[in-house]
XYZ file of C-alpha atoms in Angstrom:
395
model
C 31.240 67.642 23.393
C 27.930 67.258 23.918
C 26.439 63.540 23.938
C 26.027 61.736 20.603
C 22.667 59.488 21.116
C 22.287 56.038 21.887
C 20.072 53.147 20.604
C 16.355 52.751 22.758
C 17.848 49.806 25.599
C 21.413 50.187 25.431
C 24.243 52.531 26.857
C 27.891 53.356 24.995
C 29.347 51.353 27.623
C 27.307 48.098 26.114
C 24.822 47.602 29.213
C 21.387 47.599 29.854
C 19.623 51.259 29.847
C 16.980 51.105 33.405
C 14.230 53.085 30.585
C 11.193 50.570 31.811
C 10.470 50.928 28.247
C 13.238 50.587 26.464
C 12.783 47.211 27.934
C 10.338 46.387 26.370
C 11.073 47.688 23.361
C 14.077 45.562 23.708
C 12.008 42.610 24.448
C 10.241 42.962 21.197
C 13.220 43.308 19.731
C 14.465 40.213 20.433
C 11.145 38.432 20.309
C 11.816 39.389 16.475
C 15.125 39.320 16.247
C 14.599 35.029 16.856
C 11.719 34.436 13.552
C 14.451 36.159 11.633
C 16.669 33.930 13.181
C 14.804 31.097 12.070
C 13.466 32.072 8.904
C 17.345 33.134 8.138
C 17.882 29.764 9.120
C 15.633 28.077 6.810
C 16.672 30.392 4.190
C 20.815 29.355 4.793
C 19.234 25.915 5.067
C 17.929 25.893 1.731
C 20.510 27.613 -0.573
C 22.335 24.755 1.864
C 20.148 21.505 0.182
C 19.665 23.526 -3.247
C 23.796 24.675 -3.905
C 25.101 21.600 -2.518
C 25.601 18.565 -5.098
C 28.093 16.953 -3.110
C 26.684 12.703 -3.014
C 23.904 10.637 -4.078
C 21.063 9.822 -1.926
C 22.031 5.514 -3.974
C 25.577 5.530 -3.073
C 27.072 4.837 -6.438
C 26.949 8.575 -7.915
C 30.104 11.577 -6.946
C 27.228 14.130 -7.185
C 23.103 14.658 -7.345
C 20.664 16.779 -9.400
C 17.761 16.058 -8.138
C 15.951 16.058 -4.883
C 15.841 12.700 -5.385
C 18.781 12.758 -4.520
C 19.727 14.526 -2.321
C 21.745 12.995 1.050
C 21.307 16.200 2.671
C 17.289 15.888 1.484
C 16.327 12.133 4.262
C 18.743 13.549 6.489
C 21.677 11.629 5.755
C 25.414 12.622 4.586
C 27.386 11.045 1.577
C 29.578 9.179 3.493
C 26.045 7.676 4.856
C 25.096 7.111 1.756
C 27.570 4.866 0.605
C 27.754 2.833 3.554
C 23.938 1.407 2.872
C 25.029 1.007 -0.794
C 27.437 -1.882 0.635
C 25.042 -3.316 3.010
C 22.132 -3.698 0.071
C 25.205 -5.154 -2.554
C 26.133 -7.464 0.405
C 22.751 -8.108 0.854
C 21.302 -8.832 -3.350
C 24.845 -11.372 -3.114
C 23.426 -13.564 -0.140
C 19.760 -13.372 -1.419
C 21.164 -14.446 -5.501
C 23.350 -16.829 -3.828
C 20.774 -18.284 -1.638
C 18.141 -18.398 -5.038
C 20.662 -20.693 -6.970
C 21.349 -22.963 -4.315
C 17.220 -23.485 -4.182
C 16.648 -23.178 -7.784
C 19.440 -26.090 -7.105
C 17.089 -28.013 -5.236
C 14.227 -28.118 -6.418
C 14.827 -27.695 -9.754
C 12.593 -30.923 -10.745
C 9.591 -29.806 -8.997
C 6.718 -28.373 -10.696
C 5.010 -26.593 -7.632
C 7.133 -24.556 -6.484
C 6.656 -24.771 -2.631
C 8.474 -22.388 0.565
C 11.701 -23.559 0.519
C 12.775 -24.337 4.144
C 15.647 -20.895 4.236
C 12.238 -19.152 3.005
C 9.685 -20.534 5.765
C 12.576 -19.392 8.663
C 12.524 -15.309 6.792
C 9.029 -15.237 6.877
C 9.160 -15.975 11.060
C 12.410 -13.530 11.306
C 10.093 -11.322 9.510
C 7.151 -11.487 12.146
C 9.305 -11.649 14.983
C 10.925 -7.631 13.641
C 7.431 -6.537 12.774
C 6.071 -7.195 16.166
C 8.692 -5.171 17.558
C 7.125 -1.542 15.603
C 6.922 1.126 18.481
C 3.881 1.964 19.911
C 4.371 5.213 20.324
C 6.560 8.172 20.396
C 7.946 9.617 23.525
C 7.213 13.389 24.131
C 11.049 13.595 23.919
C 11.118 11.764 20.235
C 8.088 14.499 19.361
C 9.575 17.994 20.897
C 13.078 16.520 18.723
C 10.212 15.955 15.481
C 8.764 19.439 15.926
C 12.217 20.544 15.744
C 13.647 19.480 12.570
C 9.884 20.111 11.428
C 10.405 23.566 12.417
C 13.801 24.369 11.042
C 14.244 23.181 8.384
C 10.725 23.304 7.105
C 10.031 21.217 2.747
C 14.073 21.567 3.052
C 14.610 18.396 4.802
C 13.068 15.226 4.288
C 10.477 14.321 8.520
C 12.715 12.270 10.947
C 11.270 9.370 9.943
C 12.874 7.018 13.283
C 11.288 5.159 15.425
C 8.461 5.614 13.529
C 7.028 1.528 12.182
C 9.377 -0.903 12.858
C 13.405 -0.999 11.621
C 12.765 -3.510 9.157
C 9.883 -1.369 7.157
C 11.335 1.643 7.792
C 15.144 -0.452 6.194
C 12.538 -1.309 3.027
C 11.381 2.248 2.667
C 14.607 3.313 2.505
C 15.393 0.687 -0.050
C 12.337 1.609 -1.786
C 14.215 5.376 -1.930
C 17.299 4.737 -3.493
C 16.174 2.490 -6.428
C 13.713 4.794 -6.613
C 15.989 7.776 -6.930
C 18.886 5.269 -9.326
C 15.478 5.094 -11.810
C 15.874 8.537 -11.919
C 18.551 8.770 -12.505
C 19.341 6.189 -15.305
C 16.373 8.100 -16.912
C 18.071 11.940 -16.266
C 21.923 9.569 -18.074
C 19.620 9.127 -20.958
C 18.569 12.587 -21.427
C 14.204 11.480 -20.977
C 13.737 14.335 -18.641
C 15.452 17.028 -17.277
C 15.373 18.942 -13.970
C 12.346 20.370 -12.997
C 10.516 18.568 -15.953
C 6.782 17.377 -16.010
C 7.202 16.561 -12.130
C 2.985 16.359 -10.874
C 2.559 18.810 -7.672
C 0.194 17.273 -5.965
C -2.273 14.198 -5.583
C -6.229 13.354 -5.436
C -6.412 10.291 -3.273
C -9.911 10.116 -1.680
C -10.212 12.666 0.442
C -6.404 13.299 0.564
C -4.294 15.001 -1.595
C -1.009 14.495 -1.168
C 2.891 16.053 -2.146
C 4.628 14.462 -4.615
C 8.017 13.620 -3.320
C 9.586 11.842 -6.369
C 9.654 12.195 -10.653
C 7.672 9.683 -12.001
C 7.393 9.128 -15.814
C 3.797 9.739 -16.432
C 2.377 9.907 -19.763
C 3.127 13.103 -20.834
C -0.626 14.577 -20.891
C -1.036 14.033 -17.265
C 3.188 14.350 -16.734
C 2.021 18.534 -17.562
C -0.765 18.932 -14.524
C -0.460 20.084 -11.586
C -2.567 18.159 -9.785
C -3.432 13.958 -11.011
C -6.772 11.941 -9.613
C -6.152 8.374 -8.442
C -8.752 5.965 -7.493
C -8.715 4.848 -3.634
C -9.559 1.078 -4.358
C -7.893 0.281 -8.530
C -5.118 3.565 -8.398
C -6.672 4.447 -12.078
C -4.750 7.385 -12.162
C -7.441 10.766 -13.969
C -6.831 13.939 -15.371
C -9.910 15.720 -13.104
C -12.449 15.695 -10.603
C -15.162 15.200 -12.726
C -12.993 11.973 -14.752
C -12.908 10.341 -11.344
C -16.645 11.405 -10.125
C -17.497 9.513 -13.913
C -15.607 6.885 -12.866
C -16.440 6.264 -9.024
C -20.864 6.713 -9.393
C -20.152 3.095 -12.141
C -22.302 0.519 -11.855
C -22.867 -3.146 -13.814
C -26.630 -3.388 -14.427
C -26.136 -7.448 -14.653
C -25.438 -7.114 -11.259
C -21.486 -8.650 -11.936
C -19.790 -7.575 -8.251
C -16.090 -8.554 -9.626
C -14.460 -7.250 -13.346
C -11.135 -8.909 -12.863
C -9.584 -10.766 -10.182
C -5.394 -11.818 -10.894
C -3.234 -14.363 -9.314
C 0.876 -14.312 -9.838
C 1.870 -18.075 -10.495
C 4.324 -18.061 -7.899
C 0.606 -17.397 -5.802
C -1.432 -19.627 -7.458
C -3.072 -22.373 -5.293
C -2.149 -21.193 -1.985
C -5.811 -19.848 -1.287
C -5.708 -16.473 -2.638
C -8.112 -16.857 -5.553
C -10.810 -18.185 -3.572
C -9.811 -15.135 -0.668
C -10.871 -12.035 -3.563
C -13.666 -13.890 -4.172
C -14.917 -15.660 -1.472
C -14.084 -10.762 -0.497
C -16.401 -10.117 -3.838
C -19.281 -12.035 -2.555
C -19.664 -11.123 1.419
C -19.581 -6.899 -0.680
C -22.627 -8.682 -2.695
C -24.046 -9.517 0.805
C -23.884 -6.102 1.942
C -25.186 -4.970 -0.878
C -28.742 -7.056 0.012
C -27.645 -7.835 -3.588
C -27.018 -11.515 -5.576
C -23.560 -11.135 -7.783
C -21.576 -12.507 -9.892
C -17.859 -12.667 -12.733
C -18.189 -10.834 -15.263
C -18.668 -12.586 -18.783
C -16.979 -14.781 -20.208
C -14.445 -16.342 -17.590
C -10.543 -17.740 -18.696
C -10.439 -21.300 -18.360
C -8.061 -21.081 -14.132
C -11.713 -18.217 -13.586
C -14.159 -21.010 -14.664
C -11.463 -23.368 -12.411
C -11.106 -21.239 -9.808
C -15.303 -19.614 -8.747
C -16.100 -23.143 -10.094
C -14.233 -24.890 -7.061
C -15.973 -22.005 -4.546
C -19.519 -21.929 -5.756
C -18.792 -25.853 -5.331
C -18.211 -25.425 -0.747
C -20.830 -22.512 -1.093
C -23.081 -24.994 -2.100
C -21.706 -28.020 0.401
C -21.370 -26.192 3.477
C -25.277 -24.573 3.186
C -26.111 -28.235 3.179
C -24.096 -29.773 5.062
C -25.837 -26.661 7.996
C -29.204 -26.623 6.227
C -31.909 -28.343 9.104
C -35.102 -27.762 6.690
C -37.236 -30.461 4.655
C -37.101 -28.182 1.631
C -34.585 -26.207 -0.050
C -35.796 -23.432 -2.081
C -32.742 -22.029 -5.070
C -33.773 -19.178 -4.556
C -32.550 -19.012 0.005
C -29.789 -19.925 -1.559
C -29.476 -17.782 -3.351
C -30.855 -14.680 -1.221
C -27.972 -16.307 1.420
C -24.789 -16.912 -0.025
C -25.169 -13.718 -3.314
C -24.723 -16.007 -4.954
C -26.222 -15.954 -8.956
C -29.129 -18.803 -9.222
C -28.208 -19.345 -12.374
C -24.282 -19.885 -10.726
C -26.263 -21.982 -8.045
C -28.199 -24.350 -11.035
C -25.446 -24.769 -12.961
C -22.891 -25.674 -10.587
C -25.916 -28.546 -8.959
C -25.616 -29.737 -12.112
C -21.845 -30.522 -12.219
C -21.922 -31.991 -9.067
C -24.895 -34.038 -10.422
C -27.577 -32.963 -6.961
C -30.568 -31.353 -9.461
C -32.878 -33.776 -10.668
C -35.978 -33.115 -13.013
C -38.653 -35.463 -11.527
C -42.444 -35.300 -11.682
C -42.048 -31.544 -13.859
C -40.368 -30.409 -10.727
C -36.105 -29.832 -10.511
C -35.067 -31.761 -6.160
C -32.018 -31.207 -5.382
C -30.125 -34.539 -4.130
C -28.418 -34.496 -0.716
C -25.553 -36.173 -1.986
C -23.746 -36.113 2.257
C -20.840 -38.624 -0.183
C -20.032 -35.128 -1.962
C -20.624 -33.684 1.706
C -18.289 -36.101 3.989
C -14.941 -34.983 0.836
C -16.090 -31.494 1.159
C -15.643 -31.690 4.792
C -13.084 -34.298 5.256
C -10.877 -31.748 3.567
C -11.792 -29.225 5.142
C -10.591 -30.711 8.354
C -6.977 -30.884 6.784
C -6.517 -27.523 5.672
C -4.150 -25.381 8.006
C -5.028 -23.231 9.969
C -3.243 -20.744 8.581
C -6.085 -21.138 5.860
C -7.263 -17.494 3.417
C -10.595 -16.781 4.553
C -12.304 -13.816 5.339
C -13.772 -12.095 8.382
C -17.194 -10.740 7.735
C -17.175 -8.709 11.379
C -13.640 -6.745 10.381
C -14.714 -5.146 7.038
C -16.247 -1.803 7.944
C -17.948 0.110 4.978
C -20.807 1.658 3.435
C -22.928 0.960 0.358
C -22.097 3.869 -2.191
C -25.378 5.570 -2.149
C -27.624 4.894 -5.942
C -25.893 1.656 -5.939
């Protein structure tokens, strides 16, 4: 009987052919098969991810209807999500109980200073963040790379060991919260899977892929790409609008439009720190600046307090004989009009024999020095050496 033709690289009994050329063919086919297997593995994992609807990232639903709620996408199981949900609920209950106790202890005080428990928690968080890993080991990098090659964009990248456990837990909680909000919108019929989702966000020199749905206005949600200012987070429809929003200048030399300090953070130095930062930018630009008018009542109080400190510090360090308002303005970047108004409020400006004289009131300077000495080391101040910024051209 005639012999049946065999495939190259193998014999009828399954052993390899001794022919060298067929060995090469077998090697090439093996590499091709390996590539095909990897592609098939990615395809199968994508199919499993899209077909599996069991579980929910929040741990509170039996099924999910979007990738943001998929446990598998987040490299978790449905049971793990439920355990995490129980842990979050327990911590929320403990936090609410602690807050009620704090409220009972300080309900009669007007200024709600941090409680002893909050201070301890702040110290605990600082210690946890000190344990942040300095970098991934070679084995970890290989593990992360293998995960990426295997699953591609069908799975979230591995996030462990990239930051402290505390910050990673915060991020996981935010993911679950966002997924829960999305689920509520779906149940209300406000969104459907695959509808009106922005695909990418242009943020500075980066283009970011979106992970989750956000309820932007309809005229923005239908865009494929959203442009966002990396400084004020204003979102825009096109690069032209973004460019026009960025080249913006104040012809009246305003160095800030608005400063916001929430009530729970007032009287802690944040407002004055932001004011100081605005003048630091003016100094780098070699300009004098002033806040946009009109000032609110609280804004006027904050700025007058800041200008007072700037002037008293300048006068304390001044060693010359004649004081020039122009020189004060150039050194501090404070507008001369604001300097004059502050000197008048402090009764340090006098008109005598046709000239305006600046009176160096030592009592006010000594009072300021005493207050500075009493301030804690945690006083929020700007370090000019830490500013790494070059003013845009044409400003």
